mmCIF file of C-alpha atoms in Angstrom:
data_model
loop_
_atom_site.group_PDB
_atom_site.id
_atom_site.type_symbol
_atom_site.label_atom_id
_atom_site.label_comp_id
_atom_site.label_asym_id
_atom_site.label_seq_id
_atom_site.Cartn_x
_atom_site.Cartn_y
_atom_site.Cartn_z
ATOM 1 C CA UNK Y 1 0.257 0.170 -0.115
ATOM 2 C CA UNK Y 2 1.479 3.328 -0.934
ATOM 3 C CA UNK Y 3 1.797 5.562 2.053
ATOM 4 C CA UNK Y 4 3.023 8.719 0.545
ATOM 5 C CA UNK Y 5 -0.390 10.396 0.814
ATOM 6 C CA UNK Y 6 -0.717 9.711 4.294
ATOM 7 C CA UNK Y 7 3.010 10.918 5.373
ATOM 8 C CA UNK Y 8 3.819 14.664 5.464
ATOM 9 C CA UNK Y 9 5.887 15.762 2.706
ATOM 10 C CA UNK Y 10 8.754 17.082 4.903
ATOM 11 C CA UNK Y 11 9.132 13.627 6.546
ATOM 12 C CA UNK Y 12 12.600 12.194 5.356
ATOM 13 C CA UNK Y 13 13.303 8.689 3.547
ATOM 14 C CA UNK Y 14 15.045 7.605 6.645
ATOM 15 C CA UNK Y 15 12.014 7.961 8.911
ATOM 16 C CA UNK Y 16 9.551 6.642 6.332
ATOM 17 C CA UNK Y 17 11.649 3.775 5.780
ATOM 18 C CA UNK Y 18 11.664 2.827 9.870
ATOM 19 C CA UNK Y 19 7.983 3.697 9.773
ATOM 20 C CA UNK Y 20 7.421 1.173 7.330
ATOM 21 C CA UNK Y 21 8.981 -1.754 8.966
ATOM 22 C CA UNK Y 22 7.258 -0.597 12.116
ATOM 23 C CA UNK Y 23 3.931 -0.953 10.318
ATOM 24 C CA UNK Y 24 5.001 -4.304 9.092
ATOM 25 C CA UNK Y 25 6.003 -5.361 12.605
ATOM 26 C CA UNK Y 26 9.528 -6.387 11.160
ATOM 27 C CA UNK Y 27 12.857 -6.018 12.502
ATOM 28 C CA UNK Y 28 15.229 -3.917 10.196
ATOM 29 C CA UNK Y 29 17.065 -7.130 9.269
ATOM 30 C CA UNK Y 30 13.708 -8.884 8.172
ATOM 31 C CA UNK Y 31 12.524 -5.637 6.490
ATOM 32 C CA UNK Y 32 16.128 -5.321 4.447
ATOM 33 C CA UNK Y 33 15.407 -9.038 3.351
ATOM 34 C CA UNK Y 34 12.081 -8.422 2.011
ATOM 35 C CA UNK Y 35 13.571 -5.325 0.039
ATOM 36 C CA UNK Y 36 16.222 -7.675 -1.108
ATOM 37 C CA UNK Y 37 18.904 -5.511 0.169
ATOM 38 C CA UNK Y 38 21.648 -5.798 2.966
ATOM 39 C CA UNK Y 39 20.856 -5.405 6.413
ATOM 40 C CA UNK Y 40 23.902 -2.908 6.829
ATOM 41 C CA UNK Y 41 23.051 -1.006 3.418
ATOM 42 C CA UNK Y 42 19.298 -0.515 4.557
ATOM 43 C CA UNK Y 43 20.707 0.951 8.200
ATOM 44 C CA UNK Y 44 23.218 2.959 6.037
ATOM 45 C CA UNK Y 45 20.395 4.270 4.113
ATOM 46 C CA UNK Y 46 18.477 5.187 7.327
ATOM 47 C CA UNK Y 47 21.223 6.951 8.681
ATOM 48 C CA UNK Y 48 21.571 9.048 5.506
ATOM 49 C CA UNK Y 49 24.856 7.621 4.992
ATOM 50 C CA UNK Y 50 24.455 6.044 1.378
ATOM 51 C CA UNK Y 51 24.579 8.781 -1.366
ATOM 52 C CA UNK Y 52 24.206 6.470 -4.189
ATOM 53 C CA UNK Y 53 21.833 3.512 -3.579
ATOM 54 C CA UNK Y 54 21.144 0.818 -6.306
ATOM 55 C CA UNK Y 55 18.661 1.831 -8.969
ATOM 56 C CA UNK Y 56 16.745 -1.446 -8.302
ATOM 57 C CA UNK Y 57 16.653 -0.221 -4.504
ATOM 58 C CA UNK Y 58 15.312 3.104 -5.126
ATOM 59 C CA UNK Y 59 12.446 1.595 -7.807
ATOM 60 C CA UNK Y 60 11.553 -0.647 -5.034
ATOM 61 C CA UNK Y 61 11.081 1.852 -2.529
ATOM 62 C CA UNK Y 62 9.420 3.814 -4.955
ATOM 63 C CA UNK Y 63 6.625 1.197 -5.478
ATOM 64 C CA UNK Y 64 6.273 0.478 -1.515
ATOM 65 C CA UNK Y 65 5.900 4.105 -0.922
ATOM 66 C CA UNK Y 66 3.880 5.135 -4.365
ATOM 67 C CA UNK Y 67 6.805 7.649 -5.407
ATOM 68 C CA UNK Y 68 8.497 8.591 -8.326
ATOM 69 C CA UNK Y 69 12.010 7.866 -8.374
ATOM 70 C CA UNK Y 70 12.479 11.855 -8.451
ATOM 71 C CA UNK Y 71 10.395 11.952 -5.141
ATOM 72 C CA UNK Y 72 12.374 9.280 -3.534
ATOM 73 C CA UNK Y 73 15.704 11.427 -4.081
ATOM 74 C CA UNK Y 74 14.052 14.316 -2.878
ATOM 75 C CA UNK Y 75 12.770 12.502 0.591
ATOM 76 C CA UNK Y 76 16.252 10.923 0.612
ATOM 77 C CA UNK Y 77 18.067 14.166 0.740
ATOM 78 C CA UNK Y 78 15.901 15.400 3.572
ATOM 79 C CA UNK Y 79 17.366 15.263 7.165
ATOM 80 C CA UNK Y 80 15.218 14.095 10.110
ATOM 81 C CA UNK Y 81 14.244 16.870 12.495
ATOM 82 C CA UNK Y 82 15.825 17.194 15.897
ATOM 83 C CA UNK Y 83 14.123 15.230 18.582
ATOM 84 C CA UNK Y 84 14.421 14.601 22.183
ATOM 85 C CA UNK Y 85 16.627 11.873 23.666
ATOM 86 C CA UNK Y 86 14.682 8.716 23.724
ATOM 87 C CA UNK Y 87 15.251 7.781 27.088
ATOM 88 C CA UNK Y 88 13.809 10.899 28.336
ATOM 89 C CA UNK Y 89 10.923 10.636 25.924
ATOM 90 C CA UNK Y 90 9.981 7.239 26.793
ATOM 91 C CA UNK Y 91 10.245 7.879 30.538
ATOM 92 C CA UNK Y 92 8.090 11.008 29.977
ATOM 93 C CA UNK Y 93 5.467 8.779 27.888
ATOM 94 C CA UNK Y 94 5.335 6.046 30.811
ATOM 95 C CA UNK Y 95 4.101 8.622 33.368
ATOM 96 C CA UNK Y 96 1.781 8.098 34.963
ATOM 97 C CA UNK Y 97 0.385 5.168 33.416
ATOM 98 C CA UNK Y 98 3.202 2.616 33.421
ATOM 99 C CA UNK Y 99 6.069 1.597 35.823
ATOM 100 C CA UNK Y 100 8.578 -0.601 34.027
ATOM 101 C CA UNK Y 101 6.939 -3.913 34.974
ATOM 102 C CA UNK Y 102 3.633 -2.925 33.377
ATOM 103 C CA UNK Y 103 4.995 -1.596 30.374
ATOM 104 C CA UNK Y 104 7.142 -5.038 29.946
ATOM 105 C CA UNK Y 105 3.957 -7.083 30.029
ATOM 106 C CA UNK Y 106 1.857 -4.633 27.894
ATOM 107 C CA UNK Y 107 4.572 -4.305 25.014
ATOM 108 C CA UNK Y 108 5.848 -7.869 25.320
ATOM 109 C CA UNK Y 109 9.334 -6.958 25.340
ATOM 110 C CA UNK Y 110 11.983 -8.138 27.781
ATOM 111 C CA UNK Y 111 12.864 -6.068 31.175
ATOM 112 C CA UNK Y 112 16.298 -6.054 30.181
ATOM 113 C CA UNK Y 113 15.664 -4.395 26.975
ATOM 114 C CA UNK Y 114 13.319 -1.817 28.416
ATOM 115 C CA UNK Y 115 15.995 -1.012 31.172
ATOM 116 C CA UNK Y 116 18.372 -0.577 28.133
ATOM 117 C CA UNK Y 117 16.122 2.052 26.499
ATOM 118 C CA UNK Y 118 15.425 4.003 29.628
ATOM 119 C CA UNK Y 119 19.353 3.991 30.299
ATOM 120 C CA UNK Y 120 20.036 5.297 26.709
ATOM 121 C CA UNK Y 121 22.148 2.489 26.212
ATOM 122 C CA UNK Y 122 20.163 1.171 23.197
ATOM 123 C CA UNK Y 123 17.277 1.858 20.737
ATOM 124 C CA UNK Y 124 14.397 -0.232 20.110
ATOM 125 C CA UNK Y 125 14.456 -2.122 16.565
ATOM 126 C CA UNK Y 126 11.409 -1.401 14.529
ATOM 127 C CA UNK Y 127 9.400 -4.405 15.508
ATOM 128 C CA UNK Y 128 9.914 -3.490 19.177
ATOM 129 C CA UNK Y 129 9.177 0.318 18.455
ATOM 130 C CA UNK Y 130 5.772 -1.158 17.122
ATOM 131 C CA UNK Y 131 4.806 -2.783 20.086
ATOM 132 C CA UNK Y 132 5.784 -0.020 22.146
ATOM 133 C CA UNK Y 133 3.949 2.636 20.069
ATOM 134 C CA UNK Y 134 0.826 0.292 20.631
ATOM 135 C CA UNK Y 135 1.456 -0.121 24.418
ATOM 136 C CA UNK Y 136 1.976 3.472 24.956
ATOM 137 C CA UNK Y 137 -0.622 4.654 22.615
ATOM 138 C CA UNK Y 138 1.562 7.017 20.706
ATOM 139 C CA UNK Y 139 1.523 7.013 16.679
ATOM 140 C CA UNK Y 140 4.024 5.105 14.955
ATOM 141 C CA UNK Y 141 5.298 7.853 12.743
ATOM 142 C CA UNK Y 142 6.222 9.831 15.887
ATOM 143 C CA UNK Y 143 7.853 6.977 17.312
ATOM 144 C CA UNK Y 144 9.965 6.601 14.245
ATOM 145 C CA UNK Y 145 10.816 9.956 13.980
ATOM 146 C CA UNK Y 146 12.408 10.151 17.292
ATOM 147 C CA UNK Y 147 13.998 6.838 16.947
ATOM 148 C CA UNK Y 148 15.752 7.691 13.759
ATOM 149 C CA UNK Y 149 16.937 11.208 14.994
ATOM 150 C CA UNK Y 150 18.624 9.229 17.900
ATOM 151 C CA UNK Y 151 20.195 6.889 15.714
ATOM 152 C CA UNK Y 152 21.509 9.580 13.458
ATOM 153 C CA UNK Y 153 22.927 11.639 16.450
ATOM 154 C CA UNK Y 154 24.512 8.339 17.886
ATOM 155 C CA UNK Y 155 25.866 7.718 14.298
ATOM 156 C CA UNK Y 156 27.697 11.166 14.091
ATOM 157 C CA UNK Y 157 25.376 12.629 11.747
ATOM 158 C CA UNK Y 158 23.187 15.945 11.781
ATOM 159 C CA UNK Y 159 19.630 16.826 12.096
ATOM 160 C CA UNK Y 160 17.720 19.736 10.994
ATOM 161 C CA UNK Y 161 16.259 22.072 13.690
ATOM 162 C CA UNK Y 162 12.383 21.983 13.582
ATOM 163 C CA UNK Y 163 11.064 24.835 11.483
ATOM 164 C CA UNK Y 164 8.895 27.722 13.368
ATOM 165 C CA UNK Y 165 5.274 26.618 13.050
ATOM 166 C CA UNK Y 166 3.289 28.780 10.650
ATOM 167 C CA UNK Y 167 0.956 31.263 11.763
ATOM 168 C CA UNK Y 168 -1.906 29.406 10.007
ATOM 169 C CA UNK Y 169 -1.007 26.270 12.298
ATOM 170 C CA UNK Y 170 -3.153 27.361 14.788
ATOM 171 C CA UNK Y 171 -6.069 28.130 12.470
ATOM 172 C CA UNK Y 172 -5.634 24.834 10.984
ATOM 173 C CA UNK Y 173 -5.634 23.043 14.325
ATOM 174 C CA UNK Y 174 -8.950 24.755 15.407
ATOM 175 C CA UNK Y 175 -10.660 23.650 12.104
ATOM 176 C CA UNK Y 176 -9.421 20.253 12.029
ATOM 177 C CA UNK Y 177 -9.887 19.557 15.846
ATOM 178 C CA UNK Y 178 -13.331 21.229 15.255
ATOM 179 C CA UNK Y 179 -13.897 18.535 12.672
ATOM 180 C CA UNK Y 180 -12.955 15.912 14.785
ATOM 181 C CA UNK Y 181 -15.060 16.964 17.556
ATOM 182 C CA UNK Y 182 -17.969 17.384 15.539
ATOM 183 C CA UNK Y 183 -17.579 13.649 14.235
ATOM 184 C CA UNK Y 184 -17.401 12.353 17.574
ATOM 185 C CA UNK Y 185 -20.834 10.507 18.950
ATOM 186 C CA UNK Y 186 -20.731 12.487 22.123
ATOM 187 C CA UNK Y 187 -19.601 16.070 21.371
ATOM 188 C CA UNK Y 188 -17.604 17.473 24.374
ATOM 189 C CA UNK Y 189 -18.228 20.813 25.384
ATOM 190 C CA UNK Y 190 -16.533 23.950 24.216
ATOM 191 C CA UNK Y 191 -14.501 24.130 27.285
ATOM 192 C CA UNK Y 192 -12.969 20.739 26.242
ATOM 193 C CA UNK Y 193 -12.086 22.019 22.892
ATOM 194 C CA UNK Y 194 -10.146 24.768 24.495
ATOM 195 C CA UNK Y 195 -8.496 22.426 26.534
ATOM 196 C CA UNK Y 196 -7.388 20.212 23.683
ATOM 197 C CA UNK Y 197 -5.931 23.549 21.774
ATOM 198 C CA UNK Y 198 -4.531 24.673 24.800
ATOM 199 C CA UNK Y 199 -2.412 21.594 25.235
ATOM 200 C CA UNK Y 200 -1.682 21.325 21.611
ATOM 201 C CA UNK Y 201 -0.099 24.752 21.916
ATOM 202 C CA UNK Y 202 2.295 23.464 24.574
ATOM 203 C CA UNK Y 203 3.699 20.998 22.512
ATOM 204 C CA UNK Y 204 7.115 21.188 20.926
ATOM 205 C CA UNK Y 205 6.894 22.632 17.234
ATOM 206 C CA UNK Y 206 7.515 19.267 15.662
ATOM 207 C CA UNK Y 207 4.844 17.521 17.667
ATOM 208 C CA UNK Y 208 2.397 20.121 16.798
ATOM 209 C CA UNK Y 209 2.981 19.592 12.966
ATOM 210 C CA UNK Y 210 3.016 15.861 14.022
ATOM 211 C CA UNK Y 211 -0.449 16.033 15.630
ATOM 212 C CA UNK Y 212 -1.619 17.819 12.674
ATOM 213 C CA UNK Y 213 -0.391 15.359 10.249
ATOM 214 C CA UNK Y 214 -2.069 12.580 12.491
ATOM 215 C CA UNK Y 215 -5.431 14.445 12.743
ATOM 216 C CA UNK Y 216 -5.504 14.802 8.819
ATOM 217 C CA UNK Y 217 -4.664 11.169 8.554
ATOM 218 C CA UNK Y 218 -7.782 10.128 10.718
ATOM 219 C CA UNK Y 219 -10.170 12.446 8.813
ATOM 220 C CA UNK Y 220 -8.941 11.086 5.521
ATOM 221 C CA UNK Y 221 -9.920 7.805 6.687
ATOM 222 C CA UNK Y 222 -13.413 8.479 7.843
#
């Protein structure tokens, strides 16, 4: 299934690859096998270290994401945005709903793996990231963006600073949130909607953009 229509245009190929592996509930090595590329080659592509991938690989990616070769090259040239440390972000996502034991059971990952994530010693593979996203009720694209950004930093790569949010973002957010509220079976009060918007404005700029993208995806699926 082509994903390009549901992924914002500013999302890099690096993030798209990890996101696709998450949706398939595959490790990066298994995903590489399906793509008929070496695991190391795929990891290098995700890290932005591959400058001239094989034509066959580019064509395969184009088919997966519903992109032309030119669009694949454009996405490949994009760098992911800066993101918080995964360990810090994960700890914040766990509060106050999860302690370590509960998250281990819910996400079906080992306690040792979760300890390493929280200590900042390792990062989840794509299949583990998918289980964590489900357990934490986090959109997989947000999870993929943060993990890939951390991987690139650890590999000595560079990230782009999040661009300042356009002024019309707040108007768009109000319109989309209003549409979501109107479509709900039980319509919340105006106070509830105001609270949602107030919370949205407190988010990091990248998180605000991601939220708008997720709302747009939900509206498109209705």
